[in-house]
XYZ file of C-alpha atoms in Angstrom:
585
model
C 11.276 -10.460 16.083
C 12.129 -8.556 19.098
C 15.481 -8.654 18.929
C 15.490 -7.325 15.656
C 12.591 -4.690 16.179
C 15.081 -3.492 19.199
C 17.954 -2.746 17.367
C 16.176 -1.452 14.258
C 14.875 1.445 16.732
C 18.427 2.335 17.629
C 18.868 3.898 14.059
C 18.949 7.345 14.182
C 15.171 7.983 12.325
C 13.884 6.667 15.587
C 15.889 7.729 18.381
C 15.629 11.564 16.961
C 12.070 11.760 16.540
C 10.378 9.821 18.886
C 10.841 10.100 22.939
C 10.478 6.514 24.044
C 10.331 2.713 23.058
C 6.848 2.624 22.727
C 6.199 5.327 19.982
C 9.763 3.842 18.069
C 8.007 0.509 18.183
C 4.454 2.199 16.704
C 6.646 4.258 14.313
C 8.916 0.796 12.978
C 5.000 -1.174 12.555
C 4.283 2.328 10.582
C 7.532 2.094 8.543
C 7.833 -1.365 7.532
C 4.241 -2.454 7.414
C 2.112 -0.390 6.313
C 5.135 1.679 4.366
C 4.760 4.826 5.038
C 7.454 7.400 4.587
C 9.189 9.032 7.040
C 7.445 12.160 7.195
C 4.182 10.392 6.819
C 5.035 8.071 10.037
C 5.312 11.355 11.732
C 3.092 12.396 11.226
C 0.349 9.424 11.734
C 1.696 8.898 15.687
C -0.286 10.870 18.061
C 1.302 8.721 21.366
C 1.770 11.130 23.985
C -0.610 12.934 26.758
C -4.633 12.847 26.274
C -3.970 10.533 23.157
C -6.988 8.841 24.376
C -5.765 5.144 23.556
C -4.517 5.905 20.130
C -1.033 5.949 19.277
C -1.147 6.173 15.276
C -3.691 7.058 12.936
C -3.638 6.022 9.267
C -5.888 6.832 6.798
C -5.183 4.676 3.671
C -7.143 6.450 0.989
C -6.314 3.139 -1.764
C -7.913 0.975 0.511
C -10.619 3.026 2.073
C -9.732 2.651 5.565
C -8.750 4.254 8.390
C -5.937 1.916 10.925
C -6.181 2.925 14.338
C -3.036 1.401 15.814
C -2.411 0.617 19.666
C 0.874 -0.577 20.497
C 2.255 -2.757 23.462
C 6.231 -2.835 23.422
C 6.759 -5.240 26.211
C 9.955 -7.347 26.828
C 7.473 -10.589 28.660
C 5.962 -12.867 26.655
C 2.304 -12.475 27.492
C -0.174 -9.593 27.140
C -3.202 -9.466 29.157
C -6.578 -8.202 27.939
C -6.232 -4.448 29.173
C -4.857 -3.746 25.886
C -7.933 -4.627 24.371
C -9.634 -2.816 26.469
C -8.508 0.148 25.461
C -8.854 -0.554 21.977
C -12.385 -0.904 22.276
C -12.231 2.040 24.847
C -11.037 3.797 21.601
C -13.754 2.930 19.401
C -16.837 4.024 21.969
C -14.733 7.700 22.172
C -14.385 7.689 18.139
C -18.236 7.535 17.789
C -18.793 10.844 19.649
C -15.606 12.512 17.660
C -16.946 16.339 19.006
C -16.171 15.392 22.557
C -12.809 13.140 21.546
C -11.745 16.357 19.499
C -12.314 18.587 22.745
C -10.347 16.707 25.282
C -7.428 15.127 22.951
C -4.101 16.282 21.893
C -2.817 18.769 19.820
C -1.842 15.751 16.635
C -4.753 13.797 17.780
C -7.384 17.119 17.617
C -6.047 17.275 13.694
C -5.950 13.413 12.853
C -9.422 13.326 14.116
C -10.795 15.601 11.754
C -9.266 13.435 9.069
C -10.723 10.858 10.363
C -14.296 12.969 10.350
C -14.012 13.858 6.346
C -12.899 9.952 5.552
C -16.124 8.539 7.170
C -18.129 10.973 5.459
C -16.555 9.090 2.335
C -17.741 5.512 4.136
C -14.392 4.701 5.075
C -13.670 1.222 7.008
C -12.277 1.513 10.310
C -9.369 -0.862 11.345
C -8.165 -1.678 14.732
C -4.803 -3.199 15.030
C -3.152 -4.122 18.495
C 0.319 -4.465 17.796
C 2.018 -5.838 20.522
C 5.539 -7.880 20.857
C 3.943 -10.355 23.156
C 1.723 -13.404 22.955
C -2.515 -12.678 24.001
C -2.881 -14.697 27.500
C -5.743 -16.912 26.853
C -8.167 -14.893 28.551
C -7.259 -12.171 26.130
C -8.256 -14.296 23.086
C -11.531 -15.054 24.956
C -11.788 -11.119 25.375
C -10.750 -10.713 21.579
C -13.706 -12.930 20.363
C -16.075 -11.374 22.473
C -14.689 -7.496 20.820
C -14.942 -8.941 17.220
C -18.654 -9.482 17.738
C -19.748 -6.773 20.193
C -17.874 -4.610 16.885
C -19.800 -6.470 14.374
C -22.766 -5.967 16.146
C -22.017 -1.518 16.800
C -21.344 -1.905 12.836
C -24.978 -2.887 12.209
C -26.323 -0.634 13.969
C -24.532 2.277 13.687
C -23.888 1.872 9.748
C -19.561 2.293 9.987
C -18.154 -0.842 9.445
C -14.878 -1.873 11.535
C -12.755 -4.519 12.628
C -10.091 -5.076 15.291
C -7.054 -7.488 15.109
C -4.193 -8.651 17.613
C -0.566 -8.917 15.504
C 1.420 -10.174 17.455
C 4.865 -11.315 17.281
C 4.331 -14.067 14.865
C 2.261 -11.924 12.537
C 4.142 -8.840 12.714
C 6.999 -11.123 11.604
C 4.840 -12.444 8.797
C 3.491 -8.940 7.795
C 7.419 -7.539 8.014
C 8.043 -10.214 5.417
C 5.457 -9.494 3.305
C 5.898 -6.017 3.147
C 9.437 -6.549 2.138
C 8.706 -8.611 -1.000
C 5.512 -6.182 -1.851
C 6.491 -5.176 -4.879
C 6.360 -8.940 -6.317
C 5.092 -11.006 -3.432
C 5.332 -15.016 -3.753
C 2.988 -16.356 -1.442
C 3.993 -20.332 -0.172
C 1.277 -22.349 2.065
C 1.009 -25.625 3.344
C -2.847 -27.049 3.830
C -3.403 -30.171 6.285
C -5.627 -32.215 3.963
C -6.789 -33.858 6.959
C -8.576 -31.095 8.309
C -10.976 -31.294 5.226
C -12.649 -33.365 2.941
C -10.280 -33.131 -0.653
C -10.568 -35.129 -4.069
C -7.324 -34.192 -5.952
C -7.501 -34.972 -9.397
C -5.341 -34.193 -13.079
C -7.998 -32.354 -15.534
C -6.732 -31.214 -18.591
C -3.816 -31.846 -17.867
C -3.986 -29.436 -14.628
C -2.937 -30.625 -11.064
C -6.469 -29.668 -8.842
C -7.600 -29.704 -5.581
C -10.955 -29.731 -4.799
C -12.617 -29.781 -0.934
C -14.318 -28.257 1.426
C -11.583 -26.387 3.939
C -12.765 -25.179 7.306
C -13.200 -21.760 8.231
C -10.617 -21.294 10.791
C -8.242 -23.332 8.081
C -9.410 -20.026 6.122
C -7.426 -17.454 8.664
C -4.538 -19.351 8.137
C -3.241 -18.056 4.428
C -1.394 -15.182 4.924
C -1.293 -12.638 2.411
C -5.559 -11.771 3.408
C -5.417 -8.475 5.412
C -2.748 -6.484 3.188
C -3.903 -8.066 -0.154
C -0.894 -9.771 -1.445
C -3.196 -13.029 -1.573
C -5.244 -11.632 -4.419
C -2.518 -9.724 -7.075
C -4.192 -11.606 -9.137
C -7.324 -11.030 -8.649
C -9.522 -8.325 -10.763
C -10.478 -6.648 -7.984
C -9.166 -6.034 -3.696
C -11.886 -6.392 -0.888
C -14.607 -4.378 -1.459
C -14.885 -3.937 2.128
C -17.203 -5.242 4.751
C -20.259 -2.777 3.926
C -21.946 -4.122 1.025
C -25.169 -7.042 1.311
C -22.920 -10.237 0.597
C -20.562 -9.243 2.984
C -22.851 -8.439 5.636
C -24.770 -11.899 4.863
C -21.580 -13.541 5.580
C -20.833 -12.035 8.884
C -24.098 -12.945 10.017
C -23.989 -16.242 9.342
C -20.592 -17.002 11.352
C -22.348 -15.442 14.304
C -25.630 -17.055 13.949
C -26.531 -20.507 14.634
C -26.633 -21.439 10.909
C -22.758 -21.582 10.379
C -22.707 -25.440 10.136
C -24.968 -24.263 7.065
C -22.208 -21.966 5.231
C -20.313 -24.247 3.006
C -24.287 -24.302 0.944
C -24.789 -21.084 1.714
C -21.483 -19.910 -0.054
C -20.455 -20.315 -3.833
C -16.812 -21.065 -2.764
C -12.977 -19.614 -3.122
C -10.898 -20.211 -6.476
C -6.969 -20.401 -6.254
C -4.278 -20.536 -8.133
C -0.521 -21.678 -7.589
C 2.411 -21.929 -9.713
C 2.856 -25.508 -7.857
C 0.904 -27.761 -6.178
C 2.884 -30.594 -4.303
C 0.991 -33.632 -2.455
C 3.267 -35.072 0.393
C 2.382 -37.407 3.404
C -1.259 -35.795 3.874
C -0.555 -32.154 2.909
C -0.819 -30.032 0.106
C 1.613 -28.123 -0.511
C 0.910 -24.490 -2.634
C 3.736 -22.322 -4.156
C 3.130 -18.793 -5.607
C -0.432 -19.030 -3.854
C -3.267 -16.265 -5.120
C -6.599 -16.599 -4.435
C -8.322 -15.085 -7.831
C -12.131 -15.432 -6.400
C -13.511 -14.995 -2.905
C -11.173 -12.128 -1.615
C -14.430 -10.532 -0.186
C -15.180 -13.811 1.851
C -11.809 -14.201 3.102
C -11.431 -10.516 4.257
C -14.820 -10.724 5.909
C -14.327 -14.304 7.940
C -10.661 -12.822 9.388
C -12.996 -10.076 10.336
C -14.725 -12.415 13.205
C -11.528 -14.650 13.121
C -11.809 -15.222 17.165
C -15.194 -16.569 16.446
C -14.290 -18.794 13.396
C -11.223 -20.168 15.350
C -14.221 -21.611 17.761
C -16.624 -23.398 15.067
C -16.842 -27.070 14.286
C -18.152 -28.336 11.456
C -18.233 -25.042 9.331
C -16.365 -25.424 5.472
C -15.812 -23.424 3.061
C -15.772 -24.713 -0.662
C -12.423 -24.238 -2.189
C -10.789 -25.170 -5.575
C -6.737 -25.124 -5.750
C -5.644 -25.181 -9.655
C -2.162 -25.731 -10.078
C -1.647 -22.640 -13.424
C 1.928 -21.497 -13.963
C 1.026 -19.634 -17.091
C 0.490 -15.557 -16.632
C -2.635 -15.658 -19.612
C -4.501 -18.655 -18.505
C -4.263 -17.134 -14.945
C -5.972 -13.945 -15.989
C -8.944 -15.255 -18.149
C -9.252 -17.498 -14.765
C -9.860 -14.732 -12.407
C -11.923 -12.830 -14.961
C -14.220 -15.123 -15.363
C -14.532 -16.577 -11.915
C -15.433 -13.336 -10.956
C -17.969 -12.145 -13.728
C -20.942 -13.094 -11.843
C -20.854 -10.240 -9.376
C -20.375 -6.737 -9.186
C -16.650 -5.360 -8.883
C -15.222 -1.958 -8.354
C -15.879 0.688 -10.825
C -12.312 0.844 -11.847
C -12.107 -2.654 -12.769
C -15.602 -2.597 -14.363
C -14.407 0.130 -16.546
C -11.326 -1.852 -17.804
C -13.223 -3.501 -20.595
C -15.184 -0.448 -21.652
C -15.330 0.423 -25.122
C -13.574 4.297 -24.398
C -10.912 2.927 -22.335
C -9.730 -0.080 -24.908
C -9.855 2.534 -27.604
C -7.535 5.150 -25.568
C -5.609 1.774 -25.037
C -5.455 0.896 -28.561
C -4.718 4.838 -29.981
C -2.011 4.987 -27.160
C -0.143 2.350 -28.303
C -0.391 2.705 -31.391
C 1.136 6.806 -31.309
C 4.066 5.340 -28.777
C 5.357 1.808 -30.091
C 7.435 1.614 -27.134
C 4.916 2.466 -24.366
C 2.249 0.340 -22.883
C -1.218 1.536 -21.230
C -2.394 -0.460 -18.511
C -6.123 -1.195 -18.271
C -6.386 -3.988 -14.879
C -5.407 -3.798 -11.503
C -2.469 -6.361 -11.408
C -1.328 -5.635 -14.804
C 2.281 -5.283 -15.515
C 3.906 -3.970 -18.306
C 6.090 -6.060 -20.337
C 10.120 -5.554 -20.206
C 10.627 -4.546 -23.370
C 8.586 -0.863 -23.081
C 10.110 2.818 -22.115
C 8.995 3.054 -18.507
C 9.159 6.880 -19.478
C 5.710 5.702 -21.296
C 4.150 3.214 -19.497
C 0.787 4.790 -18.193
C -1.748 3.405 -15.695
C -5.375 3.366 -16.458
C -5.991 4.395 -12.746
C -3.030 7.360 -13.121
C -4.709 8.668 -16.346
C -8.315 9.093 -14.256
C -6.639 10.933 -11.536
C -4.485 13.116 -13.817
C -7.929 13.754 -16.282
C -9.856 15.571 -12.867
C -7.019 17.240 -11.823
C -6.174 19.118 -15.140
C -9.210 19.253 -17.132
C -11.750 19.237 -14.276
C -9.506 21.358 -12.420
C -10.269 19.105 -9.337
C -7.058 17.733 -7.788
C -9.026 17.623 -4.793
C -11.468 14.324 -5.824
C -7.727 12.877 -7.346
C -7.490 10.970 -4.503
C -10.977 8.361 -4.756
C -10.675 6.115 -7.317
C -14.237 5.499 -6.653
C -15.041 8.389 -7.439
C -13.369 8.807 -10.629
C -14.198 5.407 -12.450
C -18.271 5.568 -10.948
C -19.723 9.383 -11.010
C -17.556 11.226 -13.101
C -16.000 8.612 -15.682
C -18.492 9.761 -18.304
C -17.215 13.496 -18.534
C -13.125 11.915 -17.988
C -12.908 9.263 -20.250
C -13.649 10.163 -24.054
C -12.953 8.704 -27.125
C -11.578 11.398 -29.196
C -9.028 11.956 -26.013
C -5.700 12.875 -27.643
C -2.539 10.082 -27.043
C -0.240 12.950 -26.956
C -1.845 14.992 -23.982
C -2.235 11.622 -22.147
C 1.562 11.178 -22.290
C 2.493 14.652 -21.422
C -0.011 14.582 -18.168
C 2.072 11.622 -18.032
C 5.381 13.157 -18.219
C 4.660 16.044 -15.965
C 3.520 14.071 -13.467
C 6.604 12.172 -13.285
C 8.717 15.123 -13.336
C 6.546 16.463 -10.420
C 7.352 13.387 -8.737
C 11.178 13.561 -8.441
C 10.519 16.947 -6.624
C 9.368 15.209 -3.756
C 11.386 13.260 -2.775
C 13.625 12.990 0.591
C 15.625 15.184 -0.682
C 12.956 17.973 -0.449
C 14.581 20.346 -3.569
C 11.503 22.571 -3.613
C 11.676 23.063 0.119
C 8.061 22.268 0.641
C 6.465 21.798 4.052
C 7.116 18.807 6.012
C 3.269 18.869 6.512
C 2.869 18.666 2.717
C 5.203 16.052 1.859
C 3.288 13.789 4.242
C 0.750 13.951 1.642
C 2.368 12.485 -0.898
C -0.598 10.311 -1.928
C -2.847 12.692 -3.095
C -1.292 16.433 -2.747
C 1.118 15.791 -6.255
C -2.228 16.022 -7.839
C -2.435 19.715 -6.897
C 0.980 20.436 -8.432
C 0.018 19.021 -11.285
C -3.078 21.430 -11.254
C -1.021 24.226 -10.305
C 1.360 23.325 -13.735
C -2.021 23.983 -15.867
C -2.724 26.857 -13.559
C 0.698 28.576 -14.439
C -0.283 29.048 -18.255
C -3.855 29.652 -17.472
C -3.396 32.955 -15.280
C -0.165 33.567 -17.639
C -2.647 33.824 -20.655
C -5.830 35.501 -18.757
C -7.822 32.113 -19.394
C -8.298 31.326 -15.622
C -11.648 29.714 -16.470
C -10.397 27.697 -19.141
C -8.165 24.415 -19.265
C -4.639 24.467 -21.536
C -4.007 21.052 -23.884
C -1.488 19.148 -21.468
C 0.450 18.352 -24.869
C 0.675 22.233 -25.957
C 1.912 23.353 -22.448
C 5.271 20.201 -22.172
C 5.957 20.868 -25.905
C 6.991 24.873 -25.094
C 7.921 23.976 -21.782
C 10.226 21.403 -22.901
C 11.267 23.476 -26.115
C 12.385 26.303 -24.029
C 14.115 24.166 -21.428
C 11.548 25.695 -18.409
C 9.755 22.351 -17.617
C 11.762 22.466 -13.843
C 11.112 25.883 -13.299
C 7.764 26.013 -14.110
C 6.758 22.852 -12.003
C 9.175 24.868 -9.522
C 7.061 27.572 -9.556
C 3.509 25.362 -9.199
C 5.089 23.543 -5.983
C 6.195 26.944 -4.436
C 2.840 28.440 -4.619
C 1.020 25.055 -3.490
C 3.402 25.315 -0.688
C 2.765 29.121 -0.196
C -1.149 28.501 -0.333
C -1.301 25.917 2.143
C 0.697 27.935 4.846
C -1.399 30.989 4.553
C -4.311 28.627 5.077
C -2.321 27.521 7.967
C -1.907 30.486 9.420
C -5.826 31.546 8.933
C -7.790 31.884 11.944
C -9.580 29.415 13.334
C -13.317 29.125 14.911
C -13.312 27.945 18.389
C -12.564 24.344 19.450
C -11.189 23.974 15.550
C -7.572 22.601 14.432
C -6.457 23.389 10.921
C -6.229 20.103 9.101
C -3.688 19.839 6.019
C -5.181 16.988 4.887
C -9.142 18.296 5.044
C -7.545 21.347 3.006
C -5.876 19.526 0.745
C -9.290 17.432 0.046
C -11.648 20.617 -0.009
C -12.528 22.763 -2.868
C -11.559 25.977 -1.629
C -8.005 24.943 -1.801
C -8.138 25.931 -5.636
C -8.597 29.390 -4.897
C -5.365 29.793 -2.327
C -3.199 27.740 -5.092
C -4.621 30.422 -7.738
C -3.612 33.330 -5.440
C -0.339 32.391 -4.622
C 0.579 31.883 -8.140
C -0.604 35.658 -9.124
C 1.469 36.717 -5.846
C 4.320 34.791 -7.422
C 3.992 36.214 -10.604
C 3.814 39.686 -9.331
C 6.803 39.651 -7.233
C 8.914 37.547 -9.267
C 10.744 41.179 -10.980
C 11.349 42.183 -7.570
C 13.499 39.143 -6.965
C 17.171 38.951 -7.522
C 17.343 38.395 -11.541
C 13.921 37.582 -11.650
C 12.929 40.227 -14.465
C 14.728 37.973 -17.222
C 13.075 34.858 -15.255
C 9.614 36.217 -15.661
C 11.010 37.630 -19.793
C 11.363 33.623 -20.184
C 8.216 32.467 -18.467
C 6.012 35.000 -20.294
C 7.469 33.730 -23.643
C 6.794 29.983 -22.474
C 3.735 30.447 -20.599
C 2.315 32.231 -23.854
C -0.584 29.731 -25.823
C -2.675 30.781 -28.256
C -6.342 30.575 -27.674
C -7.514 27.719 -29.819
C -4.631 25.948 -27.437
C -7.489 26.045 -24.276
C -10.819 24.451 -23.349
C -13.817 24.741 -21.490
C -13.317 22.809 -17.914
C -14.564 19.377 -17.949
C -17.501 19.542 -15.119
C -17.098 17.013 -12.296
C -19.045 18.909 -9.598
């Protein structure tokens, strides 16, 4: 892996914007693990003078958690525990962020306060060591004893977080991974001797039964990024709630010889199961009940790697077919609570928008559970997510591209004003459709010209172009406090060929608003953060602003009078074509 990590920082990417080996090796982890963009990797790395131990900082909004990555690019083939040290060094300066904001960096000052809004949303905090080397053996014992001094500052101070080592061998797993993401096939071998198994043929079904010890557990790959459960209802629900908790407490206590009673047990599936001189062998492995245990014991996975005589209850079930797979992990996880998004998949409003989508757009498909693909045979063009829809609903009719970004948010405290009944097929489709079109306006290719600081939001800033669209025939038809019909605003836009200038226009004054917030002053001992901005409601009122300023100047332009003659007969709605704001706030 070194090899190839060494002459994959020779491209030019890395060698242009990043000084030295070490921040090209933190940069590549960025890049082809956790797959961020260029501009976003840029953007993350805060390496450098008075970086305080941090040399990257993401904050992964889908997963509600914040990576703190440390990275070691050595050329031996042993790291000693300094490294963790520091990490936990790290984590002691994070809980005082008002002094670490005084004394750090210029990228790190901004991250921080990032970091600052994200735990006010209860945000998980991840530490990785990444490091090209091997942990000496006194670094594992220092590992073990980090895992549970951090269990034990989570308690008490009410922020969960976790630290892992990934080393060579799991950065080369994690590399892998990442490059089959998009339809990961996850193969693992289990000693059978290391448990206690019955295998057995029940209706007609190859299964394993047995109880598999813990540290067996941190084995399966796939755990940490989530490519074990795809086919699970639901992701971790992170570390924070009771059950969780109650599980962490029992590794660390002297009860853990007591956790295989203690704990219901993990379901899992496999395309094929293969029994061969004492192993079992699983192909197209996905674990459709107990992602929540398995995320929490590789939490303390120095700790488990120590216990004897601590199992786990797990069930193998050898189920090629895509439908029996599904009602599998929907029922083995019925008996406790899941996220709001996936609760919401079987509600009543969101099978009838389902059912009234379809049924307007034979060839498009709406997509109610995490996991879900479409099939072949549909338009892509109209293929529309159940999460998308929630996140397009608050930007446009709430007018609230700010909360776009937490799902939580959406499908808990506000799906009762988003998700209606009566909610028109065709509007869904055309937030659809503008939303895509916003979309290939960000890309690498930058045809907007927006700010490099912008298009490292990519997650969650689109949503505020798509506000700005709605915005555009608002302020064009005096009904700033009212919301235009998404459907009414594509159907001129499209019939008067302006859809690309008008989403032109929305990105230019986004762009426009957040640089004159840039260039705002600031109180003392603050850094302007994009990313707060971007997530705060005051925002709204810079986006508004620049798109009057726009609209104002636009005859002063170079043949922009017979621009703004087309956008005024475009723009133009009537009124019964506008509602009343959906409240979310």
């Amino acid at each position: 892996m070194l090899e190839q990590i060494k002459e994959d920082i020779k491209a030019p990417y890395f060698q242009d914007n990043f000084p030295n080996d070490g921040q090209r090796f933190v940069a590549w982890y960025l890049r082809n693990v956790h797959l961020r963009d260029m501009i976003e990797t840029k953007d993350d790395i805060t390496d450098g003078a008075d970086d305080k131990q941090i040399d990257a900082i993401v904050i992964d909004d889908d997963k509600s958690t914040i990576f703190i990555v440390q990275g070691k690019f050595i050329g031996g083939s042993s790291v000693d525990g300094e490294p963790l040290r520091e990490v936990l060094s790290s984590w002691v300066q994070l809980r005082d962020l008002v002094r670490l904001q005084e004394f750090a960096n210029g990228k790190l000052k901004r991250k921080l306060s990032e970091v600052a809004r994200a735990l006010e949303d209860e945000y998980e905090i991840s530490f990785e060591l990444i490091t090209t080397g091997e942990l000496t053996q006194a670094a594992k014992n220092d590992l073990a004893t980090f895992q549970q001094q951090l269990a034990q500052l989570s308690e008490r101070d009410d922020i969960i977080c976790t630290i892992a080592v990934i080393d060579s061998d799991e950065i080369r797993r994690r590399y892998d991974l990442a490059l089959e993401k998009e339809n990961p096939s996850i193969n693992h071998t289990i000693d059978l001797s290391a448990g206690h198994f019955m295998c057995e043929t029940l209706a007609g079904t190859q299964v394993a039964i047995g109880a598999l010890p813990l540290k067996e557990c941190i084995k399966i790959p796939g755990i940490k990024d989530g490519t074990l459960f795809q086919k699970n209802v639901r992701q971790s629900l992170g570390l924070s709630n009771a059950v969780n908790k109650g599980i962490r407490q029992t590794v660390y206590s002297d009860k853990h010889k007591d956790f295989f009673f203690f704990h219901n047990g993990i379901t899992a599936i496999c395309n094929k199961m293969e029994r061969q001189n004492g192993t079992l062998k699983l192909h197209g492995l996905s674990v459709v009940n107990g992602c929540q245990s398995l995320n929490t014991i590789l939490s303390c996975s120095e700790k488990v790697k120590v216990l004897e005589d601590t199992f786990v209850l797990f069930r193998f079930y050898e189920i090629p077919q895509r439908d029996r797979a599904d009602r599998i992990s929907i029922n083995t996880n019925s008996q406790s609570a899941v996220k709001p998004r996936d609760l919401r998949s079987n509600d009543k409003r969101v099978l009838n928008l389902k059912k009234q989508f379809e049924l307007k757009y034979a060839q498009g498909y709406f997509i109610t559970k995490r996991g879900e693909t479409a099939p072949a045979t549909k338009d892509k063009r109209f293929v529309l997510d159940l999460s998308d829809l929630g996140k397009f609903l608050i930007a446009w009719h709430s007018q609230r591209p700010n909360i776009s970004y937490s799902e939580t948010k959406i499908f808990d405290k506000y799906f009762e004003q988003l998700f209606k009944r009566e909610y028109k097929s065709e509007n869904a489709q055309a937030l659809n459709t503008w939303y895509h079109e916003i979309l290939k306006t960000w890309s690498k290719e930058n045809p907007l010209g927006l700010n490099e600081t912008l298009l490292a939001m990519k997650a969650y800033a689109p949503y505020h172009h798509l506000y700005a669209v709605s915005m555009c025939f608002a302020i064009a038809n005096n009904q700033a406090e009212r919301v235009p019909f998404p459907s009414k605003c594509l159907d001129k836009a499209a019939q008067d060929n302006m859809v690309g200038e008008i989403i032109k226009i929305a990105g230019v004054s986004l762009n426009m608003a957040l640089e004159a917030a840039a260039n705002e002053p600031q109180p003392q001992n603050r850094v302007f953060s994009p990313q707060n901005w971007i997530k705060a409601k005051s925002c709204l009122a810079g986006i508004n602003g620049a798109i009057r300023n726009y609209f104002s100047m636009l005859p002063l332009m170079p043949g922009g009078t017979e621009i703004k003659n087309r956008l005024n007969k475009t723009l133009k709605l009537q009124p019964e074509d506008f509602e009343y704001r959906w409240a979310a706030d």
